[in-house]
Coordinates of C-alpha atoms in Angstrom, one line a residue:
M177 CA -51.9 41.5 124.1
G178 CA -49.4 44.5 124.0
S179 CA -48.1 45.6 127.2
N180 CA -50.0 49.0 127.3
D181 CA -53.2 47.0 126.7
F182 CA -52.5 44.1 130.0
Q183 CA -52.2 47.6 132.2
L184 CA -55.3 48.9 131.3
E185 CA -56.9 45.3 131.8
M186 CA -55.8 45.2 135.2
N187 CA -57.9 47.8 136.9
F188 CA -59.2 47.5 140.3
S189 CA -60.8 50.8 140.4
E190 CA -59.3 51.2 144.0
R191 CA -61.2 48.3 145.6
Q192 CA -60.4 46.8 149.1
N193 CA -57.9 44.2 149.5
R194 CA -58.7 43.0 153.3
F195 CA -55.9 39.9 152.8
R196 CA -53.2 41.9 151.9
K197 CA -54.1 44.7 154.9
L198 CA -54.0 41.7 157.2
V199 CA -50.5 40.1 156.6
E200 CA -49.2 43.9 155.9
D201 CA -50.8 44.7 159.7
G202 CA -49.2 41.6 161.2
T203 CA -52.2 39.8 162.0
F204 CA -51.8 35.9 161.7
S205 CA -53.6 34.3 159.4
L206 CA -55.2 30.8 157.8
L207 CA -55.9 29.8 154.6
I208 CA -58.0 26.8 153.9
E209 CA -56.9 25.2 150.8
G210 CA -59.7 24.8 148.0
P211 CA -58.6 22.1 145.4
V212 CA -60.5 22.7 141.6
P213 CA -62.4 20.2 140.8
G214 CA -62.0 17.7 138.2
P215 CA -64.4 17.6 134.7
Q216 CA -66.3 14.6 136.5
M217 CA -67.8 17.1 138.8
P218 CA -70.8 18.6 137.5
P219 CA -70.2 22.6 137.5
Q220 CA -73.3 23.3 139.7
E221 CA -72.4 21.2 142.3
A222 CA -68.6 22.1 142.5
V223 CA -70.0 25.6 142.8
K224 CA -72.3 24.5 145.6
E225 CA -69.1 23.0 147.6
L226 CA -67.1 25.9 147.0
K227 CA -69.5 28.4 148.4
A228 CA -70.4 25.8 151.4
L229 CA -66.6 25.9 152.1
E230 CA -66.2 29.5 151.8
E231 CA -69.4 30.5 154.2
A232 CA -67.7 27.8 156.9
V233 CA -64.3 29.6 156.2
L234 CA -65.4 33.5 156.7
G235 CA -67.4 31.8 159.4
I236 CA -64.6 31.1 161.6
D237 CA -64.3 33.3 164.7
D238 CA -61.4 32.4 166.4
L239 CA -58.6 33.0 163.5
S240 CA -58.8 35.7 160.3
C241 CA -59.4 33.0 157.8
G242 CA -59.8 33.2 153.8
L243 CA -59.0 30.2 151.2
A244 CA -56.5 29.2 148.8
I245 CA -58.2 28.2 145.7
L246 CA -55.4 26.0 144.0
D247 CA -55.1 25.7 140.2
R248 CA -55.7 22.7 137.9
N249 CA -53.4 19.9 138.2
G250 CA -52.5 18.7 134.8
N251 CA -56.1 18.0 133.8
Q252 CA -56.8 20.4 130.6
E253 CA -60.6 19.6 131.0
A254 CA -60.6 21.0 134.8
W255 CA -61.5 24.6 135.1
S256 CA -58.5 27.1 135.7
G257 CA -58.1 28.0 139.7
I258 CA -58.9 31.8 138.4
E259 CA -62.0 30.3 136.6
F260 CA -63.3 28.7 139.4
A261 CA -62.4 31.3 141.9
A262 CA -64.5 33.9 140.1
H263 CA -67.5 31.7 141.7
L264 CA -66.5 33.1 145.1
S265 CA -68.9 35.4 146.7
E266 CA -67.9 39.1 145.3
E267 CA -68.2 40.8 148.2
N268 CA -65.2 39.1 150.0
R269 CA -63.0 37.9 146.8
D270 CA -60.1 40.3 148.4
R271 CA -59.8 37.8 151.2
H272 CA -59.1 34.8 149.2
V273 CA -55.9 33.3 147.6
V274 CA -55.8 32.0 143.6
Y275 CA -52.9 29.9 142.3
L276 CA -51.8 30.5 138.6
S277 CA -50.0 27.4 137.3
G278 CA -47.4 28.0 134.0
R279 CA -48.2 24.0 133.3
N280 CA -49.4 23.9 129.6
R281 CA -50.0 28.0 129.5
N282 CA -47.7 30.5 127.5
M283 CA -47.7 33.6 128.6
K284 CA -50.9 34.8 126.2
E285 CA -53.3 32.7 128.5
I286 CA -51.5 33.6 131.5
D287 CA -52.6 37.5 130.5
R288 CA -55.9 36.0 129.8
Q289 CA -56.2 34.2 133.3
L290 CA -54.7 37.5 135.0
A291 CA -57.5 39.6 132.9
I292 CA -60.1 37.0 134.3
A293 CA -58.6 37.6 137.8
A294 CA -58.6 41.3 137.8
N295 CA -62.3 41.5 136.3
A296 CA -63.6 39.3 139.0
G297 CA -61.9 41.0 141.7
N298 CA -59.6 38.3 143.1
M299 CA -56.3 40.2 143.5
N300 CA -54.2 38.1 145.5
V301 CA -52.3 35.6 143.1
V302 CA -49.5 33.1 143.9
A303 CA -47.4 32.0 141.0
V304 CA -46.3 28.3 140.3
S305 CA -44.7 26.4 137.5
G306 CA -46.8 23.4 137.5
D307 CA -46.0 19.9 137.4
L308 CA -43.5 18.4 135.1
D309 CA -44.0 18.2 131.1
D310 CA -42.0 18.6 127.9
S311 CA -43.7 21.6 126.7
P312 CA -41.5 24.2 125.7
E313 CA -44.5 26.8 125.7
R314 CA -45.2 26.5 129.4
S315 CA -44.4 29.6 131.8
D316 CA -42.6 28.9 134.9
S317 CA -43.1 30.7 138.0
G318 CA -40.7 33.8 137.7
K319 CA -41.8 34.6 134.8
I320 CA -45.8 34.2 136.0
F321 CA -44.6 36.6 139.1
K322 CA -43.0 38.9 137.1
R323 CA -46.3 39.4 135.2
I324 CA -48.5 39.6 138.2
A325 CA -46.3 42.2 139.7
G326 CA -45.9 44.5 136.6
A327 CA -49.6 44.6 136.6
K328 CA -51.3 47.2 139.0
G329 CA -53.9 45.9 141.5
F330 CA -52.4 42.4 142.1
F331 CA -50.7 41.4 145.5
S332 CA -48.5 38.8 144.1
G333 CA -47.2 35.9 145.9
V334 CA -44.5 32.9 145.3
T335 CA -43.5 29.9 146.7
V336 CA -40.3 28.1 148.2
N337 CA -39.3 25.0 149.2
P338 CA -37.4 25.4 152.7
Y339 CA -37.2 21.5 152.8
Q340 CA -34.1 20.6 151.2
Y341 CA -30.9 18.8 152.8
D342 CA -28.3 18.8 150.6
P343 CA -26.6 22.3 150.7
W344 CA -26.3 23.5 147.1
A345 CA -30.2 22.7 146.6
L346 CA -30.7 24.6 149.9
M347 CA -29.1 27.3 148.6
A348 CA -30.9 27.7 145.3
Q349 CA -33.9 27.6 147.1
Y350 CA -33.0 30.6 149.2
A351 CA -31.4 32.3 146.6
K352 CA -34.8 32.2 144.4
I353 CA -36.8 33.3 147.4
A354 CA -34.5 35.9 147.8
A355 CA -34.5 36.9 144.3
R356 CA -38.2 37.0 144.4
L357 CA -38.7 39.0 147.5
I358 CA -35.8 41.4 146.3
E359 CA -38.3 42.2 142.9
D360 CA -41.2 43.1 145.6
A361 CA -43.2 39.9 145.9
G362 CA -46.0 40.6 148.1
F363 CA -45.9 37.2 150.3
F364 CA -44.7 33.8 150.1
V365 CA -45.7 30.3 150.4
T366 CA -43.7 27.1 151.9
Q367 CA -44.0 23.8 150.1
I368 CA -45.4 21.3 152.4
G369 CA -42.7 19.4 154.7
W370 CA -42.2 18.3 158.0
D371 CA -38.9 19.7 159.7
T372 CA -40.0 22.7 162.2
L373 CA -35.9 23.1 162.2
K374 CA -36.1 24.2 158.2
L375 CA -38.8 26.9 159.4
Q376 CA -36.8 28.3 161.6
S377 CA -33.7 28.5 159.7
L378 CA -35.7 29.9 156.6
S379 CA -37.0 32.7 159.1
W380 CA -33.4 33.1 160.4
F381 CA -32.4 33.4 156.8
L382 CA -34.5 36.1 156.0
L383 CA -33.9 38.2 159.2
T384 CA -30.3 38.2 158.5
R385 CA -31.2 39.2 154.8
A386 CA -33.2 42.0 156.0
L387 CA -36.4 40.4 153.7
Y388 CA -39.6 41.0 155.8
A389 CA -42.0 39.8 153.3
P390 CA -45.3 37.9 154.8
G391 CA -44.7 34.3 154.5
F392 CA -47.6 31.6 155.1
V393 CA -46.3 27.8 156.1
R394 CA -48.0 25.3 154.0
L395 CA -49.2 22.5 156.5
L396 CA -51.1 18.9 155.5
Y397 CA -53.8 17.5 158.0
L398 CA -53.0 14.0 157.7
T399 CA -55.6 11.2 157.0
P400 CA -54.7 7.8 156.8
E401 CA -55.2 7.5 153.2
R402 CA -52.4 10.6 152.9
M403 CA -50.5 9.4 155.5
K404 CA -50.3 6.2 153.0
N405 CA -49.3 8.1 150.1
L406 CA -46.3 10.2 152.3
V407 CA -45.0 7.0 153.6
E408 CA -45.0 5.7 150.1
M409 CA -43.3 8.3 148.8
K410 CA -46.1 9.5 146.9
T411 CA -46.3 12.8 147.7
P412 CA -44.1 14.8 145.5
G413 CA -41.1 17.0 146.8
I414 CA -41.9 15.9 150.5
I415 CA -39.3 14.3 152.2
I416 CA -40.1 12.1 155.5
G417 CA -37.6 10.4 157.7
K418 CA -37.3 6.8 159.3
E419 CA -38.3 7.7 162.5
L420 CA -41.2 10.2 162.0
R421 CA -42.7 7.6 159.6
E422 CA -42.4 5.2 162.4
T423 CA -44.3 7.5 164.6
L424 CA -47.1 8.4 162.3
E425 CA -47.4 4.2 161.9
K426 CA -47.4 3.8 165.2
E427 CA -50.4 6.4 165.6
L428 CA -52.8 4.8 163.0
C429 CA -52.3 1.2 164.5
Y430 CA -55.0 1.9 167.3
S431 CA -57.7 3.4 165.6
R432 CA -58.7 6.4 163.0
T433 CA -60.2 8.6 165.7
Q434 CA -56.9 7.9 167.7
F435 CA -55.1 8.8 164.5
E436 CA -56.8 12.1 164.0
V437 CA -56.5 13.1 167.6
A438 CA -52.9 12.9 167.3
Q439 CA -52.8 14.9 164.0
L440 CA -54.6 17.7 165.3
K441 CA -52.5 17.7 168.3
R442 CA -49.4 18.0 166.0
L443 CA -51.3 20.6 164.2
K444 CA -51.8 22.5 167.4
L445 CA -47.7 22.4 168.1
Q446 CA -47.1 23.5 164.7
A447 CA -49.6 26.5 164.4
A448 CA -47.5 27.6 167.4
A449 CA -44.3 27.4 165.8
C450 CA -44.9 29.0 162.9
K451 CA -46.8 32.0 165.1
L452 CA -44.0 32.1 167.2
M453 CA -41.0 32.0 164.3
G454 CA -42.5 35.2 163.0
F455 CA -44.5 33.8 159.9
S456 CA -47.5 35.4 158.9
G457 CA -50.1 32.3 158.7
I458 CA -50.8 29.0 157.5
Q459 CA -52.0 27.6 154.5
L460 CA -53.7 24.4 155.4
C461 CA -54.0 21.6 152.8
G462 CA -56.5 18.3 153.8
T463 CA -59.3 20.5 155.3
D464 CA -61.7 21.0 152.1
H465 CA -64.7 20.1 154.1
P466 CA -66.6 22.8 156.1
Q467 CA -66.8 20.8 159.2
T468 CA -63.1 19.9 158.9
A469 CA -61.7 23.1 158.1
A470 CA -63.6 24.7 161.4
A471 CA -62.0 21.9 163.7
A472 CA -58.9 22.6 162.3
A473 CA -59.0 26.5 162.7
K474 CA -60.1 26.0 166.5
V475 CA -57.1 23.9 167.3
I476 CA -54.8 26.3 165.5
A477 CA -56.6 29.1 167.1
Q478 CA -56.1 27.1 170.6
G479 CA -51.8 26.5 169.8
I480 CA -51.7 30.3 169.3
R481 CA -53.5 30.9 172.4
E482 CA -51.7 27.9 174.6
Y483 CA -47.9 28.7 173.8
K484 CA -47.4 32.5 174.3
T485 CA -43.6 32.5 173.7
F486 CA -40.9 30.5 172.0
E487 CA -39.8 29.2 175.3
E488 CA -43.0 27.4 176.3
F489 CA -43.5 26.0 172.9
L490 CA -40.1 24.5 172.8
E491 CA -40.8 22.5 176.2
V492 CA -43.7 20.9 174.3
Y493 CA -41.5 20.5 171.3
R494 CA -38.6 18.9 172.5
A495 CA -41.1 16.2 174.8
E496 CA -43.2 15.4 172.1
A497 CA -41.8 16.2 168.8
A498 CA -38.4 16.4 168.8
E499 CA -36.5 13.4 168.7
S500 CA -38.6 11.5 166.0
E501 CA -38.2 14.8 163.7
V502 CA -34.5 15.5 164.7
N503 CA -33.5 12.0 164.5
S504 CA -35.0 11.5 160.9
F505 CA -32.9 14.6 159.6
H506 CA -30.3 15.1 162.0
L507 CA -27.6 14.7 159.4
R508 CA -28.8 16.6 156.8
F509 CA -27.4 20.0 156.0
Q510 CA -29.0 22.9 158.0
L511 CA -28.1 26.8 157.6
F512 CA -27.5 27.6 160.9
D513 CA -26.1 25.3 163.8
R514 CA -28.5 26.3 166.9
V515 CA -32.0 26.3 165.5
L516 CA -35.0 25.3 167.7
K517 CA -32.5 25.8 170.4
R518 CA -33.3 29.4 171.0
P519 CA -35.5 32.4 169.2
Y520 CA -34.1 34.8 167.1
P521 CA -31.3 36.7 169.1
F522 CA -31.5 40.0 167.7
D523 CA -28.3 40.6 170.2
A524 CA -26.2 38.4 168.8
P525 CA -27.8 37.4 165.3
P526 CA -26.7 33.4 164.3
S527 CA -23.8 33.2 161.9
P528 CA -24.6 30.5 159.2
T529 CA -23.3 26.9 159.0
E530 CA -19.9 26.9 156.5
L531 CA -20.8 25.6 153.6
P532 CA -18.7 22.2 152.7
A533 CA -16.8 22.3 149.6
P534 CA -17.9 21.5 146.7
A535 CA -17.5 18.3 145.1
I536 CA -16.2 18.7 141.5
S537 CA -15.5 15.7 139.0
F538 CA -12.2 15.8 136.9
S539 CA -14.7 16.9 133.9
E540 CA -16.3 19.7 135.6
K541 CA -12.6 21.2 136.7
L542 CA -11.6 21.2 133.2
A543 CA -14.8 23.3 132.0
L544 CA -14.6 25.0 135.1
K545 CA -10.5 26.0 133.8
F546 CA -12.3 28.2 131.5
A547 CA -14.6 29.9 132.8
P548 CA -14.6 33.3 134.1
K549 CA -13.0 34.0 137.7
D550 CA -14.3 37.6 138.7
A551 CA -18.2 36.8 138.6
F552 CA -20.0 33.9 137.8
S553 CA -21.7 33.5 134.6
S554 CA -24.6 31.0 133.8
R555 CA -24.5 31.5 130.3
R556 CA -21.0 30.9 129.7
C557 CA -20.4 28.2 131.8
G558 CA -23.4 26.7 130.7
V559 CA -25.7 25.7 133.4
P560 CA -28.5 26.2 134.0
T561 CA -30.1 26.6 130.9
V562 CA -33.6 26.3 130.1
K563 CA -32.7 22.9 127.7
M564 CA -31.0 21.2 130.4
C565 CA -34.1 22.0 133.2
P566 CA -36.7 19.4 132.1
K567 CA -39.3 21.8 133.3
H568 CA -37.7 24.7 131.2
K569 CA -37.3 26.7 134.3
S570 CA -35.2 29.7 133.8
T571 CA -35.6 31.7 136.8
G572 CA -34.7 29.1 139.7
P573 CA -35.1 25.7 140.8
C574 CA -38.6 24.1 141.6
G575 CA -39.6 22.6 145.0
G576 CA -39.4 19.1 143.8
V577 CA -35.6 18.4 143.8
R578 CA -35.2 15.0 145.3
D579 CA -33.1 14.3 148.5
D580 CA -30.0 13.7 146.6
G581 CA -30.1 16.9 144.2
R582 CA -31.0 14.7 141.0
C583 CA -34.3 16.2 139.2
E584 CA -37.6 14.9 140.2
N585 CA -37.9 13.4 136.6
S586 CA -34.3 12.4 135.6
K587 CA -31.4 10.9 136.8
Q588 CA -29.5 13.9 136.1
E589 CA -28.6 16.5 138.9
C590 CA -30.9 19.4 139.3
A591 CA -29.5 22.2 137.0
Y592 CA -29.9 24.8 139.7
R593 CA -27.8 22.7 142.4
K594 CA -25.2 22.2 139.7
W595 CA -25.2 25.8 139.1
F596 CA -24.6 26.6 142.6
R597 CA -21.4 24.0 142.9
F598 CA -20.0 25.7 140.1
A599 CA -20.5 29.2 141.8
A600 CA -19.0 28.0 145.1
A601 CA -16.2 26.4 143.5
L602 CA -15.2 29.7 141.5
D603 CA -15.9 31.6 145.1
S604 CA -18.6 33.6 143.0
L605 CA -21.6 33.1 145.2
T606 CA -21.8 36.9 145.7
G607 CA -24.5 38.5 143.6
I608 CA -25.8 35.2 142.2
E609 CA -29.4 36.1 143.2
K610 CA -29.2 38.9 140.2
E611 CA -28.8 35.9 137.7
L612 CA -32.6 34.3 138.9
M613 CA -34.1 38.3 138.3

């Protein structure tokens, strides 16, 4: 499909986009995740459940709500998220968000999916790279984002993982989100995580860079089954510390009901934090049953009403959650040294923590000896390249980098973490975001 043909396919005929209007007007919103059903579920039953969830979510009065329809997760027999979202009520599709994954899709297939979304009226699309595979044909999130952003009528979303505790892995994530926002991404969604300090660090980073795009914090509503996977480190990309793990295990030892009450209480506090830190909303995972979604929305709305100032939130956070969170992550790198001690001080903006000296091996020093000194060049230094990244990502790191900076599926260091280390050693971090555009 030629570029001109693609642009013609993307004609929304001046349709309204209520989701975009809400976030651009500063209205705090809730997105309830709706996973794409697998091939074992009959299509009629899947559509029936989707419509029931949509009816429940749009019937919530306490908050502005919509759905976030995820894409298929590696199952080639499952519907794509965009094809599934086309079964949402036609008059309300502009209130929802759909995900588009590059897993096992080349750009021709990406174009086809976007044409389906445009024809159906699903305008709010988040680009993701998908899970790891060995196919060089896969399209990473940066390429998909450029396709979405280049088509008229779409409101493009991107993702970021702020829960990195190694300085070079964290700064690579920040560089990626900065590059996407500079390229005019409409909004962003964070990966699931448990560290409130990291959320405020992300908010402060964006404010210091004058990057004001709407942001949604992806939260997980825990059930005992999900907690088991979390504790056993079976949930990709999520880091959980010892103290927090022990807290969750204590909450589970009494009864399922008490555990659920504790999770709703935690969700209430997390929601207030997101609102008071300046995020635009929450994307909630684990509430894809109509009754669960309604109960969670009620608790989130209560938290927003109850904690009206950052100081009110902070008092409760310190009493109920700070110990398990801070003790879990206190030795990890934080970009700012006074997070969760004050709201963003516009009269005296926070200064970033100084980055440590990059650890460079003898062989790397030899390689860097012949690298350009005036500006860092990923091509000339040899990192990162598509061949070096197992996910074939060419526009920034994925969200699955391990706690020690290794790739999620190999023993090697993340190519983008290595890239940042080299750039720091060359004193060439300025302008590095342009390399990711």
